[in-house]
């Protein structure tokens, strides 16, 4: 596709369930990023990949959060045993790895934990 | 103290005026600086990036960087109502791909 595609757009689930959020980056983009954005705040870095290698996962809040990008394209962010505090907008972005290339953001997945 | 700080606003300017948005950062090793615009309910979109001290102009937008003062700003000339949005400052350690740290944004309203 032309842009970064995220699915689902909305996810409502009960506390304790596992969720998987998907990101399909712009074709050819080497780098893929996951962010979490609360209302009224800027995106908070979670993790990023170059190709299939996870380069930095310092922003993942705890070990319930994990991400993978096994073939260097589509990525999945998984949250296990969800808690209400996990409710947020989860945004994916992709970029080339060249200097100055912007991160192109997807429309996000709005996650609500009941 | 947050790593990237912005005045939350709201900043209100009349149409045609200059809007000035400011951002400070704490990591002296930062090398790349970005301004994103985010309309309400939408995803951020890049409007400017800057690496070197000084000014960088692109149309009505000018980014200014002062690494010694750890300060980056965005000027919007001839502000239009369509510029009304939240402006996010983002800072990256490296020159290419890497973790970006965002400020919480400044909300700008341009009044006709």
PDB file of C-alpha atoms in Angstrom:
ATOM      1  CA  UNK A   1       0.000   0.000   0.000  1.00  0.00           C
ATOM      2  CA  UNK A   2       0.888   3.634  -0.214  1.00  0.00           C
ATOM      3  CA  UNK A   3       1.148   4.250   3.508  1.00  0.00           C
ATOM      4  CA  UNK A   4       1.699   2.520   6.814  1.00  0.00           C
ATOM      5  CA  UNK A   5      -1.225   0.254   7.541  1.00  0.00           C
ATOM      6  CA  UNK A   6      -2.210  -0.771  11.045  1.00  0.00           C
ATOM      7  CA  UNK A   7      -4.844  -3.242  12.109  1.00  0.00           C
ATOM      8  CA  UNK A   8      -7.176  -3.413  13.791  1.00  0.00           C
ATOM      9  CA  UNK A   9      -8.137   0.275  13.980  1.00  0.00           C
ATOM     10  CA  UNK A  10      -9.964  -0.356  17.228  1.00  0.00           C
ATOM     11  CA  UNK A  11      -9.589  -3.161  19.715  1.00  0.00           C
ATOM     12  CA  UNK A  12     -11.687  -3.611  22.828  1.00  0.00           C
ATOM     13  CA  UNK A  13     -10.849  -6.506  25.075  1.00  0.00           C
ATOM     14  CA  UNK A  14     -11.198  -7.632  28.627  1.00  0.00           C
ATOM     15  CA  UNK A  15      -8.451  -7.321  31.162  1.00  0.00           C
ATOM     16  CA  UNK A  16      -6.237 -10.374  31.195  1.00  0.00           C
ATOM     17  CA  UNK A  17      -6.589 -11.178  27.497  1.00  0.00           C
ATOM     18  CA  UNK A  18      -3.683 -11.122  25.080  1.00  0.00           C
ATOM     19  CA  UNK A  19      -3.777  -8.764  22.092  1.00  0.00           C
ATOM     20  CA  UNK A  20      -1.761  -8.606  18.899  1.00  0.00           C
ATOM     21  CA  UNK A  21      -1.453  -5.382  16.937  1.00  0.00           C
ATOM     22  CA  UNK A  22      -0.252  -5.488  13.377  1.00  0.00           C
ATOM     23  CA  UNK A  23       1.752  -3.009  11.331  1.00  0.00           C
ATOM     24  CA  UNK A  24       2.424  -3.186   7.608  1.00  0.00           C
ATOM     25  CA  UNK A  25       5.073  -0.564   6.757  1.00  0.00           C
ATOM     26  CA  UNK A  26       5.637   1.327   3.543  1.00  0.00           C
ATOM     27  CA  UNK A  27       7.151  -1.020   1.019  1.00  0.00           C
ATOM     28  CA  UNK A  28      10.922  -0.899   1.103  1.00  0.00           C
ATOM     29  CA  UNK A  29      11.207   0.898   4.417  1.00  0.00           C
ATOM     30  CA  UNK A  30      14.012  -0.599   6.448  1.00  0.00           C
ATOM     31  CA  UNK A  31      13.118   0.823   9.827  1.00  0.00           C
ATOM     32  CA  UNK A  32       9.906   0.223  11.740  1.00  0.00           C
ATOM     33  CA  UNK A  33       8.927   1.831  15.029  1.00  0.00           C
ATOM     34  CA  UNK A  34       6.264   1.274  17.646  1.00  0.00           C
ATOM     35  CA  UNK A  35       4.973   4.096  19.820  1.00  0.00           C
ATOM     36  CA  UNK A  36       2.234   4.526  22.363  1.00  0.00           C
ATOM     37  CA  UNK A  37       0.396   7.827  22.571  1.00  0.00           C
ATOM     38  CA  UNK A  38      -1.840   8.915  25.406  1.00  0.00           C
ATOM     39  CA  UNK A  39      -4.347  11.711  24.895  1.00  0.00           C
ATOM     40  CA  UNK A  40      -2.687  15.101  25.077  1.00  0.00           C
ATOM     41  CA  UNK A  41       0.822  13.667  25.014  1.00  0.00           C
ATOM     42  CA  UNK A  42       3.426  13.002  22.394  1.00  0.00           C
ATOM     43  CA  UNK A  43       4.216   9.523  21.097  1.00  0.00           C
ATOM     44  CA  UNK A  44       6.187   7.458  23.595  1.00  0.00           C
ATOM     45  CA  UNK A  45       8.843   5.218  22.037  1.00  0.00           C
ATOM     46  CA  UNK A  46       8.422   1.496  22.604  1.00  0.00           C
ATOM     47  CA  UNK A  47      10.772  -0.298  20.216  1.00  0.00           C
ATOM     48  CA  UNK A  48      12.227  -0.253  16.719  1.00  0.00           C
ATOM     49  CA  UNK A  49      13.563  -2.613  14.081  1.00  0.00           C
ATOM     50  CA  UNK A  50      15.982  -2.384  11.216  1.00  0.00           C
ATOM     51  CA  UNK A  51      14.947  -5.141   8.836  1.00  0.00           C
ATOM     52  CA  UNK A  52      14.087  -8.067  11.110  1.00  0.00           C
ATOM     53  CA  UNK A  53      16.500  -7.115  13.890  1.00  0.00           C
ATOM     54  CA  UNK A  54      15.104  -5.451  16.959  1.00  0.00           C
ATOM     55  CA  UNK A  55      17.552  -2.604  17.541  1.00  0.00           C
ATOM     56  CA  UNK A  56      16.146  -1.020  20.648  1.00  0.00           C
ATOM     57  CA  UNK A  57      13.425  -2.236  22.968  1.00  0.00           C
ATOM     58  CA  UNK A  58      14.202   0.073  25.837  1.00  0.00           C
ATOM     59  CA  UNK A  59      10.736   1.636  25.723  1.00  0.00           C
ATOM     60  CA  UNK A  60       8.757  -1.545  26.273  1.00  0.00           C
ATOM     61  CA  UNK A  61       7.145  -0.992  29.692  1.00  0.00           C
ATOM     62  CA  UNK A  62       7.516  -4.535  31.019  1.00  0.00           C
ATOM     63  CA  UNK A  63       7.839  -8.122  29.917  1.00  0.00           C
ATOM     64  CA  UNK A  64       4.164  -8.359  28.953  1.00  0.00           C
ATOM     65  CA  UNK A  65       5.051  -6.360  25.858  1.00  0.00           C
ATOM     66  CA  UNK A  66       6.922  -7.886  22.953  1.00  0.00           C
ATOM     67  CA  UNK A  67       7.364  -7.190  19.274  1.00  0.00           C
ATOM     68  CA  UNK A  68       8.623  -9.060  16.276  1.00  0.00           C
ATOM     69  CA  UNK A  69       9.275  -8.467  12.602  1.00  0.00           C
ATOM     70  CA  UNK A  70      10.302 -11.931  11.414  1.00  0.00           C
ATOM     71  CA  UNK A  71      10.693 -11.239   7.686  1.00  0.00           C
ATOM     72  CA  UNK A  72      11.710  -7.632   7.894  1.00  0.00           C
ATOM     73  CA  UNK A  73       8.359  -6.326   6.752  1.00  0.00           C
ATOM     74  CA  UNK A  74       5.155  -6.757   8.774  1.00  0.00           C
ATOM     75  CA  UNK A  75       5.506  -6.359  12.513  1.00  0.00           C
ATOM     76  CA  UNK A  76       3.367  -7.479  15.411  1.00  0.00           C
ATOM     77  CA  UNK A  77       3.233  -5.884  18.844  1.00  0.00           C
ATOM     78  CA  UNK A  78       1.869  -8.314  21.413  1.00  0.00           C
ATOM     79  CA  UNK A  79       0.598  -7.432  24.851  1.00  0.00           C
ATOM     80  CA  UNK A  80       0.002 -10.357  27.158  1.00  0.00           C
ATOM     81  CA  UNK A  81      -2.328 -10.375  30.165  1.00  0.00           C
ATOM     82  CA  UNK A  82      -3.596  -6.896  29.345  1.00  0.00           C
ATOM     83  CA  UNK A  83      -4.284  -4.379  32.085  1.00  0.00           C
ATOM     84  CA  UNK A  84      -6.450  -1.268  32.038  1.00  0.00           C
ATOM     85  CA  UNK A  85      -3.367   0.942  32.059  1.00  0.00           C
ATOM     86  CA  UNK A  86      -2.445  -0.516  28.650  1.00  0.00           C
ATOM     87  CA  UNK A  87      -5.349   1.399  27.086  1.00  0.00           C
ATOM     88  CA  UNK A  88      -3.917   3.890  24.601  1.00  0.00           C
ATOM     89  CA  UNK A  89      -3.367   4.637  20.935  1.00  0.00           C
ATOM     90  CA  UNK A  90      -0.604   2.437  19.574  1.00  0.00           C
ATOM     91  CA  UNK A  91       1.162   3.905  16.572  1.00  0.00           C
ATOM     92  CA  UNK A  92       3.507   2.339  14.114  1.00  0.00           C
ATOM     93  CA  UNK A  93       5.872   4.296  11.885  1.00  0.00           C
ATOM     94  CA  UNK A  94       8.354   3.355   9.216  1.00  0.00           C
ATOM     95  CA  UNK A  95      11.254   5.059   7.488  1.00  0.00           C
ATOM     96  CA  UNK A  96      14.214   4.408   5.298  1.00  0.00           C
ATOM     97  CA  UNK A  97      17.476   4.340   7.221  1.00  0.00           C
ATOM     98  CA  UNK A  98      18.970   7.262   5.359  1.00  0.00           C
ATOM     99  CA  UNK A  99      19.823  10.544   7.017  1.00  0.00           C
ATOM    100  CA  UNK A 100      16.909  12.861   7.413  1.00  0.00           C
ATOM    101  CA  UNK A 101      14.224  10.500   6.313  1.00  0.00           C
ATOM    102  CA  UNK A 102      10.992  11.123   8.158  1.00  0.00           C
ATOM    103  CA  UNK A 103       9.062   8.560  10.062  1.00  0.00           C
ATOM    104  CA  UNK A 104       5.729   7.976   8.345  1.00  0.00           C
ATOM    105  CA  UNK A 105       3.029   7.126  10.821  1.00  0.00           C
ATOM    106  CA  UNK A 106       0.068   4.832  10.433  1.00  0.00           C
ATOM    107  CA  UNK A 107      -3.406   5.748  11.658  1.00  0.00           C
ATOM    108  CA  UNK A 108      -2.876   3.772  14.851  1.00  0.00           C
ATOM    109  CA  UNK A 109      -4.766   1.152  16.804  1.00  0.00           C
ATOM    110  CA  UNK A 110      -6.967   2.426  19.596  1.00  0.00           C
ATOM    111  CA  UNK A 111      -6.762  -0.192  22.361  1.00  0.00           C
ATOM    112  CA  UNK A 112      -9.307  -0.198  25.154  1.00  0.00           C
ATOM    113  CA  UNK A 113      -9.028  -2.623  28.045  1.00  0.00           C
ATOM    114  CA  UNK A 114     -12.223  -3.131  30.009  1.00  0.00           C
TER     115      UNK A 114
ATOM    116  CA  UNK B   1      12.281  16.584  33.934  1.00  0.00           C
ATOM    117  CA  UNK B   2      11.213  15.290  30.551  1.00  0.00           C
ATOM    118  CA  UNK B   3      13.887  14.699  27.931  1.00  0.00           C
ATOM    119  CA  UNK B   4      12.075  16.941  25.435  1.00  0.00           C
ATOM    120  CA  UNK B   5      10.053  19.859  26.731  1.00  0.00           C
ATOM    121  CA  UNK B   6       7.569  22.063  24.939  1.00  0.00           C
ATOM    122  CA  UNK B   7       5.120  24.678  26.130  1.00  0.00           C
ATOM    123  CA  UNK B   8       1.753  22.972  25.985  1.00  0.00           C
ATOM    124  CA  UNK B   9      -0.045  26.132  24.967  1.00  0.00           C
ATOM    125  CA  UNK B  10      -2.517  26.757  23.685  1.00  0.00           C
ATOM    126  CA  UNK B  11      -0.789  29.331  21.537  1.00  0.00           C
ATOM    127  CA  UNK B  12      -3.183  31.593  19.698  1.00  0.00           C
ATOM    128  CA  UNK B  13      -2.160  33.905  16.870  1.00  0.00           C
ATOM    129  CA  UNK B  14      -4.167  35.906  14.347  1.00  0.00           C
ATOM    130  CA  UNK B  15      -4.168  34.906  10.701  1.00  0.00           C
ATOM    131  CA  UNK B  16      -1.125  36.262   8.905  1.00  0.00           C
ATOM    132  CA  UNK B  17       1.008  36.545  12.041  1.00  0.00           C
ATOM    133  CA  UNK B  18       4.181  34.651  12.888  1.00  0.00           C
ATOM    134  CA  UNK B  19       3.774  31.697  15.228  1.00  0.00           C
ATOM    135  CA  UNK B  20       6.826  30.749  17.288  1.00  0.00           C
ATOM    136  CA  UNK B  21       7.067  27.288  18.816  1.00  0.00           C
ATOM    137  CA  UNK B  22       9.864  26.293  21.152  1.00  0.00           C
ATOM    138  CA  UNK B  23      11.440  23.069  22.319  1.00  0.00           C
ATOM    139  CA  UNK B  24      14.310  22.233  24.682  1.00  0.00           C
ATOM    140  CA  UNK B  25      16.033  18.891  25.076  1.00  0.00           C
ATOM    141  CA  UNK B  26      18.262  17.426  27.743  1.00  0.00           C
ATOM    142  CA  UNK B  27      20.547  14.977  25.899  1.00  0.00           C
ATOM    143  CA  UNK B  28      23.585  16.845  24.584  1.00  0.00           C
ATOM    144  CA  UNK B  29      24.378  13.887  22.318  1.00  0.00           C
ATOM    145  CA  UNK B  30      21.247  14.453  20.237  1.00  0.00           C
ATOM    146  CA  UNK B  31      21.948  15.007  16.563  1.00  0.00           C
ATOM    147  CA  UNK B  32      18.635  15.052  14.694  1.00  0.00           C
ATOM    148  CA  UNK B  33      15.681  17.280  15.363  1.00  0.00           C
ATOM    149  CA  UNK B  34      12.222  17.039  13.858  1.00  0.00           C
ATOM    150  CA  UNK B  35       8.988  18.973  13.902  1.00  0.00           C
ATOM    151  CA  UNK B  36       5.781  17.045  13.318  1.00  0.00           C
ATOM    152  CA  UNK B  37       2.279  18.428  12.929  1.00  0.00           C
ATOM    153  CA  UNK B  38      -0.641  16.470  14.327  1.00  0.00           C
ATOM    154  CA  UNK B  39      -4.221  17.421  13.582  1.00  0.00           C
ATOM    155  CA  UNK B  40      -6.795  16.355  16.125  1.00  0.00           C
ATOM    156  CA  UNK B  41      -7.556  12.658  15.767  1.00  0.00           C
ATOM    157  CA  UNK B  42      -4.886  12.160  13.108  1.00  0.00           C
ATOM    158  CA  UNK B  43      -1.386  10.764  13.021  1.00  0.00           C
ATOM    159  CA  UNK B  44       1.745  12.947  13.166  1.00  0.00           C
ATOM    160  CA  UNK B  45       3.232  14.131   9.880  1.00  0.00           C
ATOM    161  CA  UNK B  46       6.738  15.520   9.431  1.00  0.00           C
ATOM    162  CA  UNK B  47       7.062  19.156   8.434  1.00  0.00           C
ATOM    163  CA  UNK B  48      10.726  19.973   9.119  1.00  0.00           C
ATOM    164  CA  UNK B  49      13.982  18.383  10.189  1.00  0.00           C
ATOM    165  CA  UNK B  50      17.292  20.010  11.075  1.00  0.00           C
ATOM    166  CA  UNK B  51      20.765  18.750  12.009  1.00  0.00           C
ATOM    167  CA  UNK B  52      23.064  21.754  11.976  1.00  0.00           C
ATOM    168  CA  UNK B  53      23.126  24.849  14.129  1.00  0.00           C
ATOM    169  CA  UNK B  54      21.378  27.777  12.552  1.00  0.00           C
ATOM    170  CA  UNK B  55      18.265  28.241  10.499  1.00  0.00           C
ATOM    171  CA  UNK B  56      16.617  26.043   7.901  1.00  0.00           C
ATOM    172  CA  UNK B  57      13.804  27.429   5.806  1.00  0.00           C
ATOM    173  CA  UNK B  58      11.124  25.572   3.851  1.00  0.00           C
ATOM    174  CA  UNK B  59       8.329  27.731   2.505  1.00  0.00           C
ATOM    175  CA  UNK B  60       6.528  29.404   5.399  1.00  0.00           C
ATOM    176  CA  UNK B  61       8.387  27.279   7.941  1.00  0.00           C
ATOM    177  CA  UNK B  62      11.769  27.983   9.525  1.00  0.00           C
ATOM    178  CA  UNK B  63      13.445  25.639  11.984  1.00  0.00           C
ATOM    179  CA  UNK B  64      16.167  27.051  14.233  1.00  0.00           C
ATOM    180  CA  UNK B  65      18.680  24.951  16.148  1.00  0.00           C
ATOM    181  CA  UNK B  66      21.058  25.996  18.888  1.00  0.00           C
ATOM    182  CA  UNK B  67      22.905  22.959  20.212  1.00  0.00           C
ATOM    183  CA  UNK B  68      24.837  24.928  22.814  1.00  0.00           C
ATOM    184  CA  UNK B  69      21.585  26.037  24.396  1.00  0.00           C
ATOM    185  CA  UNK B  70      19.889  22.707  23.598  1.00  0.00           C
ATOM    186  CA  UNK B  71      17.082  24.565  21.958  1.00  0.00           C
ATOM    187  CA  UNK B  72      15.134  24.109  18.742  1.00  0.00           C
ATOM    188  CA  UNK B  73      12.317  26.270  17.480  1.00  0.00           C
ATOM    189  CA  UNK B  74       9.829  26.424  14.637  1.00  0.00           C
ATOM    190  CA  UNK B  75       8.593  29.648  13.116  1.00  0.00           C
ATOM    191  CA  UNK B  76       5.491  29.676  10.955  1.00  0.00           C
ATOM    192  CA  UNK B  77       5.160  32.825   8.868  1.00  0.00           C
ATOM    193  CA  UNK B  78       1.866  34.100   7.468  1.00  0.00           C
ATOM    194  CA  UNK B  79      -0.030  31.687   9.708  1.00  0.00           C
ATOM    195  CA  UNK B  80      -3.214  30.244   8.258  1.00  0.00           C
ATOM    196  CA  UNK B  81      -6.235  28.716  10.017  1.00  0.00           C
ATOM    197  CA  UNK B  82      -5.197  25.408   8.428  1.00  0.00           C
ATOM    198  CA  UNK B  83      -2.006  25.568  10.524  1.00  0.00           C
ATOM    199  CA  UNK B  84      -4.105  25.051  13.650  1.00  0.00           C
ATOM    200  CA  UNK B  85      -2.825  21.792  15.076  1.00  0.00           C
ATOM    201  CA  UNK B  86      -0.533  20.348  17.710  1.00  0.00           C
ATOM    202  CA  UNK B  87       3.156  20.646  16.859  1.00  0.00           C
ATOM    203  CA  UNK B  88       5.421  17.931  18.190  1.00  0.00           C
ATOM    204  CA  UNK B  89       9.161  18.297  18.620  1.00  0.00           C
ATOM    205  CA  UNK B  90      11.150  15.060  18.293  1.00  0.00           C
ATOM    206  CA  UNK B  91      14.815  14.418  18.996  1.00  0.00           C
ATOM    207  CA  UNK B  92      16.965  11.492  17.839  1.00  0.00           C
ATOM    208  CA  UNK B  93      20.476  10.629  18.977  1.00  0.00           C
ATOM    209  CA  UNK B  94      21.744   9.518  15.602  1.00  0.00           C
ATOM    210  CA  UNK B  95      21.681  11.004  12.138  1.00  0.00           C
ATOM    211  CA  UNK B  96      19.686   8.195  10.560  1.00  0.00           C
ATOM    212  CA  UNK B  97      17.234   5.700  11.987  1.00  0.00           C
ATOM    213  CA  UNK B  98      16.870   5.413  15.704  1.00  0.00           C
ATOM    214  CA  UNK B  99      14.785   6.030  18.762  1.00  0.00           C
ATOM    215  CA  UNK B 100      12.998   9.364  18.640  1.00  0.00           C
ATOM    216  CA  UNK B 101      11.929  11.102  21.826  1.00  0.00           C
ATOM    217  CA  UNK B 102       8.895  13.337  21.431  1.00  0.00           C
ATOM    218  CA  UNK B 103       7.724  16.291  23.426  1.00  0.00           C
ATOM    219  CA  UNK B 104       4.086  16.508  24.407  1.00  0.00           C
ATOM    220  CA  UNK B 105       3.390  19.135  21.781  1.00  0.00           C
ATOM    221  CA  UNK B 106       2.225  22.729  21.574  1.00  0.00           C
ATOM    222  CA  UNK B 107      -1.314  23.355  20.430  1.00  0.00           C
ATOM    223  CA  UNK B 108      -1.529  26.228  17.973  1.00  0.00           C
ATOM    224  CA  UNK B 109      -4.742  28.011  17.053  1.00  0.00           C
ATOM    225  CA  UNK B 110      -4.728  30.489  14.176  1.00  0.00           C
ATOM    226  CA  UNK B 111      -7.752  32.766  14.337  1.00  0.00           C
ATOM    227  CA  UNK B 112      -9.213  34.158  11.081  1.00  0.00           C
TER     228      UNK B 112
END
